[in-house]
Coordinates of C-alpha atoms in Angstrom, one line a residue:
M1 CA 18.5 65.0 -81.2
L2 CA 21.4 67.5 -80.7
R3 CA 20.0 69.5 -83.6
L4 CA 16.6 69.7 -82.0
T5 CA 18.1 70.8 -78.6
T6 CA 20.3 73.4 -80.3
A7 CA 17.3 74.7 -82.2
G8 CA 15.2 74.8 -79.1
F9 CA 17.8 76.8 -77.2
A10 CA 18.1 79.3 -80.1
V11 CA 14.4 79.8 -80.2
S12 CA 14.2 80.4 -76.4
V13 CA 17.2 82.8 -76.2
V14 CA 17.0 84.8 -79.3
P15 CA 13.5 86.3 -78.6
A16 CA 14.6 87.4 -75.1
L17 CA 17.6 89.2 -76.6
A18 CA 15.5 90.7 -79.3
Q19 CA 13.0 92.0 -76.8
E20 CA 15.5 94.2 -75.0
A21 CA 13.9 97.6 -75.4
Q22 CA 16.9 99.8 -76.1
P23 CA 20.7 99.1 -76.4
K24 CA 22.9 100.3 -73.7
F25 CA 25.3 103.3 -74.3
G26 CA 28.9 103.2 -73.5
L27 CA 31.8 105.5 -73.5
I28 CA 35.5 104.8 -73.1
G29 CA 37.8 108.0 -73.0
Q30 CA 41.2 109.1 -72.0
M31 CA 41.4 112.4 -70.2
L32 CA 44.7 114.3 -69.8
A33 CA 45.3 116.5 -66.8
Q34 CA 47.7 119.4 -66.8
P35 CA 51.2 118.1 -65.7
G36 CA 51.2 117.1 -62.1
K37 CA 47.4 117.6 -61.7
R38 CA 46.1 114.1 -62.3
D39 CA 45.2 113.4 -58.6
E40 CA 43.4 116.7 -58.3
L41 CA 41.4 115.9 -61.5
L42 CA 40.6 112.4 -60.2
G43 CA 39.2 114.0 -57.0
Y44 CA 36.9 116.3 -58.9
L45 CA 35.7 113.5 -61.1
S46 CA 35.1 111.2 -58.2
Q47 CA 33.0 113.6 -56.4
A48 CA 30.5 113.7 -59.2
T49 CA 29.9 110.0 -59.7
G50 CA 27.3 109.5 -57.0
A51 CA 23.6 109.5 -58.0
M52 CA 23.4 109.6 -61.7
P53 CA 20.2 108.1 -62.9
G54 CA 20.7 105.5 -65.7
C55 CA 24.4 105.0 -64.9
L56 CA 25.1 101.3 -64.7
S57 CA 28.9 101.7 -64.3
Y58 CA 31.4 104.6 -64.1
V59 CA 35.0 103.6 -63.6
I60 CA 37.9 105.9 -63.5
A61 CA 41.3 104.3 -63.9
L62 CA 44.9 105.6 -63.8
D63 CA 46.8 105.2 -67.1
A64 CA 49.8 103.0 -66.2
A65 CA 51.9 104.6 -69.0
N66 CA 51.1 108.3 -68.6
P67 CA 51.3 110.0 -65.2
D68 CA 48.9 112.7 -66.4
A69 CA 46.2 110.5 -67.9
L70 CA 43.0 108.9 -66.7
W71 CA 40.7 106.5 -68.5
I72 CA 37.0 106.7 -67.9
T73 CA 34.7 103.8 -68.8
E74 CA 30.9 104.4 -68.5
V75 CA 27.9 102.2 -69.1
W76 CA 24.5 103.9 -69.3
D77 CA 21.0 102.5 -69.8
S78 CA 20.7 104.9 -72.8
C79 CA 22.3 107.8 -74.5
E80 CA 19.6 110.0 -73.2
S81 CA 20.5 109.2 -69.6
H82 CA 24.1 110.1 -70.2
A83 CA 23.1 113.4 -71.8
A84 CA 20.8 114.1 -68.8
S85 CA 23.7 113.5 -66.4
L86 CA 25.6 116.4 -67.8
R87 CA 22.8 118.7 -66.5
L88 CA 23.0 117.4 -63.0
P89 CA 24.1 120.1 -60.5
A90 CA 26.9 117.9 -59.0
V91 CA 28.2 117.0 -62.4
R92 CA 28.2 120.6 -63.6
A93 CA 30.0 121.7 -60.5
A94 CA 32.7 119.0 -61.0
I95 CA 33.1 120.0 -64.6
A96 CA 33.5 123.6 -63.7
K97 CA 36.2 122.8 -61.1
A98 CA 38.0 120.3 -63.4
R99 CA 38.0 122.4 -66.7
P100 CA 41.0 124.5 -65.8
I101 CA 43.2 121.5 -65.2
I102 CA 42.1 119.4 -68.1
A103 CA 44.7 119.4 -70.9
G104 CA 42.7 117.3 -73.4
F105 CA 40.7 114.3 -74.5
P106 CA 43.0 112.5 -76.9
Q107 CA 40.9 109.3 -77.3
H108 CA 37.1 108.9 -77.1
F109 CA 35.1 105.9 -78.1
E110 CA 31.3 105.3 -78.1
T111 CA 30.3 101.6 -77.5
V112 CA 27.3 99.4 -77.3
P113 CA 27.7 97.3 -74.2
V114 CA 26.2 93.8 -74.6
A115 CA 27.7 91.7 -71.7
G116 CA 29.7 92.0 -68.6
V117 CA 29.6 92.2 -64.8

């Protein structure tokens, strides 16, 4: 009986997962500010995170070990939505303001989000 129940569960769940039209797109990256400019950089990035169609989550976090570093974790409904966000006027303005105080992007990872809150 347990085998039949497990098989029934697998049949009902797997098609629902397989029917998801397109996998989500995720980015996790570390951004370095020029020394002493992290708070200024945080301000510029925070201003641009309002209405970004397709953005499911955009989290900016302070790096606990590096006083000049931020971590940005993004979840998008698609890679295309992320690319389109880079053309939004508010995002372009924030990038223009932030560019002079960005020291680098030492770590950058693309992900495929599959679960979470």
